[in-house]
Coordinates of C-alpha atoms in Angstrom, one line a residue:
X1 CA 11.6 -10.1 -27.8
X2 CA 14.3 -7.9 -26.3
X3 CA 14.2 -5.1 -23.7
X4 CA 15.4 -1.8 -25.5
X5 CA 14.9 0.9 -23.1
X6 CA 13.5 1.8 -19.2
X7 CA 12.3 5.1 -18.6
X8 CA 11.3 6.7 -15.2
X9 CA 9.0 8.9 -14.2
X10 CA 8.8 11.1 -10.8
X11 CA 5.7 12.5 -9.9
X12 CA 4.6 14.8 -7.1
X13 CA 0.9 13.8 -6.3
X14 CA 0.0 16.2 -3.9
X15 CA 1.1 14.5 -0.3
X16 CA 3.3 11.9 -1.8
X17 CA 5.8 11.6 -4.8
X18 CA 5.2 8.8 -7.2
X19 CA 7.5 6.8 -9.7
X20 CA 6.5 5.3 -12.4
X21 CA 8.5 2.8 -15.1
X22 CA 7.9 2.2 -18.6
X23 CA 9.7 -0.8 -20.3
X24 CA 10.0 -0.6 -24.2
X25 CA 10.7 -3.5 -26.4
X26 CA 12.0 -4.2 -29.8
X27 CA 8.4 -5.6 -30.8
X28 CA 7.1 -1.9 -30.2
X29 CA 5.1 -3.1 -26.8
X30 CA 6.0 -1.5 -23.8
X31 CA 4.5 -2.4 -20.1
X32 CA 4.5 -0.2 -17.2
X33 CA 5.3 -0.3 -13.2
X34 CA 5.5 1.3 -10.1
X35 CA 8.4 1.7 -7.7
X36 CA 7.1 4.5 -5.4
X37 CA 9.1 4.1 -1.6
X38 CA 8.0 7.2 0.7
X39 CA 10.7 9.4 1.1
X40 CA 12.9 7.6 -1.0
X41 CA 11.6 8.3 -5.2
X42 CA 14.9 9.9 -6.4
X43 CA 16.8 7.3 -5.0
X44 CA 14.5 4.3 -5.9
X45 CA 14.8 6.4 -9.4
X46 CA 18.9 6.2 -9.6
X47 CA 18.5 2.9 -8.3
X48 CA 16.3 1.7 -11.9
X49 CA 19.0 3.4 -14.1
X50 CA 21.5 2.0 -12.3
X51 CA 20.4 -1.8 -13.0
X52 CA 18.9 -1.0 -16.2
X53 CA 21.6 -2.5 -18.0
X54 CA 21.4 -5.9 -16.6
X55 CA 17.4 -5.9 -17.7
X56 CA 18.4 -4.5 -21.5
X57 CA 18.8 -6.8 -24.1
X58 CA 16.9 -9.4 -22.4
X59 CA 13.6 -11.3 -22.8
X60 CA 10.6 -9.6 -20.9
X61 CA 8.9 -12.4 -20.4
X62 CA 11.0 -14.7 -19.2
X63 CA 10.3 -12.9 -16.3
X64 CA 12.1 -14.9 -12.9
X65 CA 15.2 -15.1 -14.9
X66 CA 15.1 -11.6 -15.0
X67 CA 14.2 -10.7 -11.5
X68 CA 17.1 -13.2 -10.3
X69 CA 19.9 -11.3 -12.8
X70 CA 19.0 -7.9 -11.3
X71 CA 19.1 -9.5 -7.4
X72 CA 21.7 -11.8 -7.7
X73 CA 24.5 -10.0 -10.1
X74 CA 25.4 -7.6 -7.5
X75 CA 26.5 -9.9 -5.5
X76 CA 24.9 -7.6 -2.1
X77 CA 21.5 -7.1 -1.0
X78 CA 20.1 -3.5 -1.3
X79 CA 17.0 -4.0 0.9
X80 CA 13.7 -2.7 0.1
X81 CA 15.3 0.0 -2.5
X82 CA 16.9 -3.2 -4.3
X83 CA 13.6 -4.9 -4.1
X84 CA 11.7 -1.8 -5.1
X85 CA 13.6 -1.1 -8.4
X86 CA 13.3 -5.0 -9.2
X87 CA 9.6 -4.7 -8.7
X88 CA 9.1 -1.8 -10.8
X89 CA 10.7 -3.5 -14.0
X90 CA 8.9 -7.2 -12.8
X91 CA 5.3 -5.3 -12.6
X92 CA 6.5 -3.8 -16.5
X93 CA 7.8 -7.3 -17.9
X94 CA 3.9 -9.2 -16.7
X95 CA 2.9 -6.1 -18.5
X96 CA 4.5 -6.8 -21.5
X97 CA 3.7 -11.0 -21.3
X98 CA 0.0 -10.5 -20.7
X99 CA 0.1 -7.9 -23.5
X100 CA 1.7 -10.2 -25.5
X101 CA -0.4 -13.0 -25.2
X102 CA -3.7 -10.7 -25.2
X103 CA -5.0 -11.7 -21.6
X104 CA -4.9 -9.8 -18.5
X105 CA -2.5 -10.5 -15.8
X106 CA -4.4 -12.8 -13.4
X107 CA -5.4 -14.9 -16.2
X108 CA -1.2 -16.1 -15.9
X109 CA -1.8 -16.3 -12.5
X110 CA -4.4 -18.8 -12.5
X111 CA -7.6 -17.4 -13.5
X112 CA -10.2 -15.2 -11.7
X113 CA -11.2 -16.5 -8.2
X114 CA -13.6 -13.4 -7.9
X115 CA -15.0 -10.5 -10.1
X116 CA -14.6 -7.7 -7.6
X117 CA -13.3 -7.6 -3.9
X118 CA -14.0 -5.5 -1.1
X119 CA -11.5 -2.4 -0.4
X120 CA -11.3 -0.1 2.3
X121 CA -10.3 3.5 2.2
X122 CA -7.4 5.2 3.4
X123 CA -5.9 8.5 3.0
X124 CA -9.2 10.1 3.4
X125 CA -9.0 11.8 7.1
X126 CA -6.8 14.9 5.9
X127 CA -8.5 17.1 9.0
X128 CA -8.0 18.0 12.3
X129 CA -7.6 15.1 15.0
X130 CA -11.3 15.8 17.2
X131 CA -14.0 12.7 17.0
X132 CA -16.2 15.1 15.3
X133 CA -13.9 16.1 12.2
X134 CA -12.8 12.1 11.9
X135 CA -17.2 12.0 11.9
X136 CA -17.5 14.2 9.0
X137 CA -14.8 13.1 6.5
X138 CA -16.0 9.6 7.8
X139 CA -19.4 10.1 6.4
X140 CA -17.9 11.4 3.2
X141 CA -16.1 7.8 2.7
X142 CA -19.2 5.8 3.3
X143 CA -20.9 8.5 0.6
X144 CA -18.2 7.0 -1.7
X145 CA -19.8 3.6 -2.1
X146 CA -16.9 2.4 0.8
X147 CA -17.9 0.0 3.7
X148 CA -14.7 -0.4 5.2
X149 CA -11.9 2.6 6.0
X150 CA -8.4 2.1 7.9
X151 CA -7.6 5.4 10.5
X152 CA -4.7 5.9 12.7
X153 CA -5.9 7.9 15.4
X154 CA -2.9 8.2 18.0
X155 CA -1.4 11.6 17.1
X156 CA 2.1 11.4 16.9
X157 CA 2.8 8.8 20.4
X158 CA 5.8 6.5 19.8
X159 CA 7.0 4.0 22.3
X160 CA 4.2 4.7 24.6
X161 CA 1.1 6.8 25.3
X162 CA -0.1 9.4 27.7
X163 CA -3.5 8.2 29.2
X164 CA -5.2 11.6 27.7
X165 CA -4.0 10.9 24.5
X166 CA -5.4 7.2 24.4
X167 CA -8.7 8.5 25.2
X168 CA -8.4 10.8 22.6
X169 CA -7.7 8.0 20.2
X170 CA -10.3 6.0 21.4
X171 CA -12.9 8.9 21.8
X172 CA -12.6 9.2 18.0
X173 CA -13.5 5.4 17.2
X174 CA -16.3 5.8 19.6
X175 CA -17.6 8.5 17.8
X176 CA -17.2 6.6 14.5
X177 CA -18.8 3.4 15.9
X178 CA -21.5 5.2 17.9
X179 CA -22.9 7.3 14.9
X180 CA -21.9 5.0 11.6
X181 CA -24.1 2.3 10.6
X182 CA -23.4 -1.1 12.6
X183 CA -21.8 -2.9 9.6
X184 CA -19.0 -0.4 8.7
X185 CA -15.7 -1.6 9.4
X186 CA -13.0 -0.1 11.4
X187 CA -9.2 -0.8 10.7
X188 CA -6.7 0.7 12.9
X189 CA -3.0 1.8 11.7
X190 CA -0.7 1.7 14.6
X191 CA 2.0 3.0 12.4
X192 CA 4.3 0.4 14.4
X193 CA 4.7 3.0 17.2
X194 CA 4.4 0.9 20.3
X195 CA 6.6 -1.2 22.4
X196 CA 4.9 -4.5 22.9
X197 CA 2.7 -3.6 26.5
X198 CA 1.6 -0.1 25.2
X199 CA 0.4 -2.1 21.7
X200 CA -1.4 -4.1 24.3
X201 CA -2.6 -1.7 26.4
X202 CA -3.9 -0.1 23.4
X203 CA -6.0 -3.1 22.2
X204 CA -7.7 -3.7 25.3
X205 CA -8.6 -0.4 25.8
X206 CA -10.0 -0.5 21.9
X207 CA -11.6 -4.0 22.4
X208 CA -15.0 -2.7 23.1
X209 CA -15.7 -1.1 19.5
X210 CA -15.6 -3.9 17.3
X211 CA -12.2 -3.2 15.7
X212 CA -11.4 -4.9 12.2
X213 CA -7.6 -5.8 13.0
X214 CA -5.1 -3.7 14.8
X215 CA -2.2 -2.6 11.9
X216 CA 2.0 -3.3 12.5
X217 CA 1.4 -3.0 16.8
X218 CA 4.9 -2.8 17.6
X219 CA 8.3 -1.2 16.9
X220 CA 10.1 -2.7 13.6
X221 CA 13.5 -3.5 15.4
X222 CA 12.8 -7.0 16.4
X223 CA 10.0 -9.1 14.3
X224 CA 9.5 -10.9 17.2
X225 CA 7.5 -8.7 19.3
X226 CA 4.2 -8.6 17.2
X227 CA 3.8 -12.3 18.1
X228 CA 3.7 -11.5 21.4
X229 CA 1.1 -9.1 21.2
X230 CA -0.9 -10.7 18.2
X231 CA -1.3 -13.9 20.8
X232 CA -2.3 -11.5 23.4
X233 CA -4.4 -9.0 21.7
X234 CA -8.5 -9.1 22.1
X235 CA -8.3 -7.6 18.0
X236 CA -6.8 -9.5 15.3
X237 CA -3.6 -8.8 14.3
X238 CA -2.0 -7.5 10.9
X239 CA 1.3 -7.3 9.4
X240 CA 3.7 -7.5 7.2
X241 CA 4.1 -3.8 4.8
X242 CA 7.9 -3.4 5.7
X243 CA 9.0 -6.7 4.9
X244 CA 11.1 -7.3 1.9
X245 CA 11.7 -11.0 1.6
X246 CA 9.3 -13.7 1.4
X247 CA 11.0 -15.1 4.1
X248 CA 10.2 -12.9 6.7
X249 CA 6.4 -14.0 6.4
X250 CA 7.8 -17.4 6.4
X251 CA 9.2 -16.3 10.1
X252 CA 5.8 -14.6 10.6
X253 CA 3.9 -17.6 9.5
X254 CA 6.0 -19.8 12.1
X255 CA 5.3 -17.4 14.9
X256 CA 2.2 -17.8 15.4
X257 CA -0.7 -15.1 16.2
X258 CA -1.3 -13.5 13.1
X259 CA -3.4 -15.0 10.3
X260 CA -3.6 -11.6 8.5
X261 CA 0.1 -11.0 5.9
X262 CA 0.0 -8.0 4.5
X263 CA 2.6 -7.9 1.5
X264 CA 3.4 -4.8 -0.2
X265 CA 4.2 -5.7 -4.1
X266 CA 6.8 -2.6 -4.3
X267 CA 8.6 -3.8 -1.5
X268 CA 9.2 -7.6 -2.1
X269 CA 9.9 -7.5 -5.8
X270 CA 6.4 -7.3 -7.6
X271 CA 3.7 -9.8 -8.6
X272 CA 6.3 -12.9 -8.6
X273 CA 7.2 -13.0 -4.6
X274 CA 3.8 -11.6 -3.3
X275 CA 2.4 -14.8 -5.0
X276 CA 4.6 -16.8 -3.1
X277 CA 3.8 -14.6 0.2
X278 CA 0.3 -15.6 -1.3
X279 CA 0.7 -19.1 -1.4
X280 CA 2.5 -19.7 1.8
X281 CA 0.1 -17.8 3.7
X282 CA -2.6 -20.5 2.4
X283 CA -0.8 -23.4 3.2
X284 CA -0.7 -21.4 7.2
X285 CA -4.1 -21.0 7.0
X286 CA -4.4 -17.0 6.6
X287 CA -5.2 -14.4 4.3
X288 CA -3.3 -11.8 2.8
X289 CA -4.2 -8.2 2.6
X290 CA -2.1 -6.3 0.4
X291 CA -0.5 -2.6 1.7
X292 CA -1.0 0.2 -1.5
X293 CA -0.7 3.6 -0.2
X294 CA 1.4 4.2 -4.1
X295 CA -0.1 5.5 -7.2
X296 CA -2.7 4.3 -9.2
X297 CA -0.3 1.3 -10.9
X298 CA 0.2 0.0 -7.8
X299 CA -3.1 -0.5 -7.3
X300 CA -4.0 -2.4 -10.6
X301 CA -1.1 -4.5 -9.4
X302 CA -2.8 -5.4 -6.3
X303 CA -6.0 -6.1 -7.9
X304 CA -4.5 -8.0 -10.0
X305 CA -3.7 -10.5 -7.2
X306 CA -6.7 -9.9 -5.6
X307 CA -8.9 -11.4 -9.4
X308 CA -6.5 -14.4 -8.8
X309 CA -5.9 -15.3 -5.1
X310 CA -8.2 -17.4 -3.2
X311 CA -7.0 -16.2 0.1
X312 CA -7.6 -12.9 -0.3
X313 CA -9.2 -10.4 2.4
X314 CA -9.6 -7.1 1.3
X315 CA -7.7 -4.3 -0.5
X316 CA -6.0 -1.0 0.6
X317 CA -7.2 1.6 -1.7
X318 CA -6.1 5.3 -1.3
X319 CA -7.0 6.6 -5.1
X320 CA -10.1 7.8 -4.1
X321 CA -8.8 10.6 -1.7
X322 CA -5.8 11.7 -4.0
X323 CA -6.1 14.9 -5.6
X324 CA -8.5 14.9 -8.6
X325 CA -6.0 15.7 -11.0
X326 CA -4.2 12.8 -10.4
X327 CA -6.9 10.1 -12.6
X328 CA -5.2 12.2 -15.5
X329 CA -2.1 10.1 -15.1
X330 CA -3.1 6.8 -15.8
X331 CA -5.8 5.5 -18.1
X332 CA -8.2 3.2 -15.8
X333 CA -9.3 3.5 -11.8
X334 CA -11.3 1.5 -10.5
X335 CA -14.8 1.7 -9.5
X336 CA -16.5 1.3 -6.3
X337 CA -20.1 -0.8 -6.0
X338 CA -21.7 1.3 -2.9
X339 CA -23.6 -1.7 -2.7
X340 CA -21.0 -3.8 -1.1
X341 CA -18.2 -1.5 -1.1
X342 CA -16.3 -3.4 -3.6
X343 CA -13.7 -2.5 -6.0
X344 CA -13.9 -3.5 -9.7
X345 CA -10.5 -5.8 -11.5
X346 CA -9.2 -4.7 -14.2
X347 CA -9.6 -6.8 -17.5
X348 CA -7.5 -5.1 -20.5
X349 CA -4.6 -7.6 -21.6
X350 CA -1.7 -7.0 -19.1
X351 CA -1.7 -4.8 -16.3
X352 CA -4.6 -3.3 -17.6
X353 CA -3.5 0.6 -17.0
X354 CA -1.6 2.8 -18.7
X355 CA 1.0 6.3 -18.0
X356 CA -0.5 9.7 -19.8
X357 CA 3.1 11.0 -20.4
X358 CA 2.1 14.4 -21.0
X359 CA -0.2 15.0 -17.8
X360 CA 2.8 13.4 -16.1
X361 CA 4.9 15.8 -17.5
X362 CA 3.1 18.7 -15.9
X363 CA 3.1 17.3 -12.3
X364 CA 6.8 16.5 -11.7
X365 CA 9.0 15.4 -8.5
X366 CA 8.5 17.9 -5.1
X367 CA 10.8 17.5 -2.5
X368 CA 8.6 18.7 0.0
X369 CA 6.0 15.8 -0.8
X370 CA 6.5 12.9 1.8
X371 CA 4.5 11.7 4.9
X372 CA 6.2 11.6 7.9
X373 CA 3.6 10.4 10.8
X374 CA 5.6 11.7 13.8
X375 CA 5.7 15.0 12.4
X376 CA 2.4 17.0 14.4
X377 CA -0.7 17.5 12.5
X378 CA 0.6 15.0 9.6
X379 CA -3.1 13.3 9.3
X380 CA -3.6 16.9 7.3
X381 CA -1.1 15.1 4.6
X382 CA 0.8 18.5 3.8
X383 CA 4.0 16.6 3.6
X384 CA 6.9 18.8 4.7
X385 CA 4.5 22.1 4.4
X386 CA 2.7 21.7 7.7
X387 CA 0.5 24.3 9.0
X388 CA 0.4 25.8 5.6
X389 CA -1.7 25.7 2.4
X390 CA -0.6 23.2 0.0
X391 CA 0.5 25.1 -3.6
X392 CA -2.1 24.3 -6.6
X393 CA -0.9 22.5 -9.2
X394 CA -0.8 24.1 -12.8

């Protein structure tokens, strides 16, 4: 089996912009993948053409080899664009091998360890920053079916944080504390804005509302400095979204302080490296935690992992708040079980999902679709359109 062809697709999904892959073969099976980056489609998008030919005209399923040719044969390192395009055409090639072989993804990955796993929502507080708004679209997740849900309450503060604006922050997880039921759980997305003692200042002040973990605490400059807080800070630690090389959670494994990795799939170069992020984190003793704030193939990419890794906390899981259209694009979702807030795996041979072409072809690439959470009132998601009403699609 030979690769014959990669196609991309850009999508505009309402706050964000998507891209999508589709690998075709001479045996007539194709697979698909995801290399969505925020901010950075078009150029994750010239970046797939521009390796393309070192994928065609070889197998898809040998699979490594192939990630290894596209890293290695130009002789630099591109970062988490290089990484990004190689996971996009990885994700397709297990695509094409679990197709191939007529099982589903995490059956090459060892087998299922679980039949469902527990997600929390994100994306889903697209309202004004008072405890009582962040109430209301609270209660609509929980009517979901979700028991968990991820928030980043702290405006747009970077480096450190006015006092009045901390007890706005923490005024709204009161509110969601004081009037959800007990057992809900509370994740909290510092966005990395913080030098280390405002991260800490931060957590103690948050330490009385029962806070899941406390989200990339410090500034990205120096890995470093979450260690320092994550030994220090009265909620557990997570991290791990922006970094593109399995070693790095090799460095963050060696720190010390944090037990929860959170790997991003798109970022390190697909299914291959984020079972070795997988694996590593085991032999330390923690869990992993995927990031997903991508499209809907990124998710069944995660979910994947999650049928097949033991150490396996809980899943990201932004679908739900997207703009309804957008379940037009793909062929599966999955569901939620509101009786434990638990996501469904998917099954089909490969990935498991599917690109409707044509419903893509009616939502295509919008410059103005990006997040940018220093930018005021970005929790609305409006990408570059803030303060105004977003434009129906057709």
């Amino acid at each position: 089996m030979k690769i014959t062809e990669i196609e991309t697709f850009a999508v505009g999904a309402g706050w964000k912009n998507w891209l999508f892959v589709k690998v075709h073969t001479d045996k007539g099976i194709h697979g698909v993948g995801e290399g969505t980056l925020n901010g950075f489609i078009k150029t994750t998008e010239a970046g797939v053409h521009e390796l393309k030919h070192l994928a065609i005209g070889q197998d898809p399923r040998r699979i490594n080899a192939l990630a290894k040719r596209m890293l290695d044969s130009v002789s630099l390192d591109g970062g988490h664009i290089h990484r990004t395009v190689i996971a996009a055409i990885d994700v397709a090639c297990w695509d094409i091998l679990g197709k191939s072989l007529g099982v589903p993804i995490h059956q090459l990955l060892g087998g299922q360890v679980r039949d469902s796993v527990l997600g929390y929502a994100n994306g889903w507080y697209r309202t004004e920053r008072t405890p009582e708004a962040f109430l209301e679209a609270a209660k609509a997740v929980l009517a979901k079916g979700f028991k968990a849900f991820k928030l980043d309450p702290f405006g747009t503060a970077q480096g450190f944080i006015s006092r009045e604006e901390l007890e706005l922050s923490h005024a709204i997880c009161r509110k969601l504390r004081d009037e959800l039921p007990r057992d809900t759980l509370i994740l909290i997305d510092v966005h990395a804005r913080f030098t280390e003692i405002a991260a800490l200042q931060a957590a103690q002040r948050f330490a009385d509302l029962d806070i899941y973990w406390w989200e990339e605490p410090t500034s990205r400059d120096r890995q470093e400095t979450v260690h320092e807080v994550a030994h220090r800070s009265p909620i557990p630690v997570a991290t791990g979204e922006m970094y593109d090389t399995v070693g790095q959670f090799y460095t963050l494994a060696a720190g010390g302080g944090v037990n929860i990795f959170q790997p991003e799939p798109m970022s390190l170069g697909g299914i291959t490296p984020s079972m070795q992020v997988a694996n590593l984190a085991l032999a330390h003793g923690s869990h992993i935690a995927p990031h997903q704030s991508g499209g809907p193939v990124a998710t069944a990419v995660c979910l994947q992992l999650a049928a097949a890794v033991p150490n396996f906390l809980i899943q990201e899981h932004f679908d739900a708040f997207n703009d309804t259209w957008t379940r037009d694009l793909v062929t599966w979702h999955p569901t939620i079980n509101p009786d434990n807030g638990h996501l469904s795996l998917p099954d089909a041979p490969g990935l498991g999902i599917d690109l409707n072409i044509d419903a893509i072809k009616h939502h295509p690439y919008d410059p103005d679709a990006y997040l940018n959470v220093h930018a005021e009132g970005w929790e609305k998601r409006l990408g570059r359109r803030e303060g105004t009403a977003r434009k129906q699609p057709s």
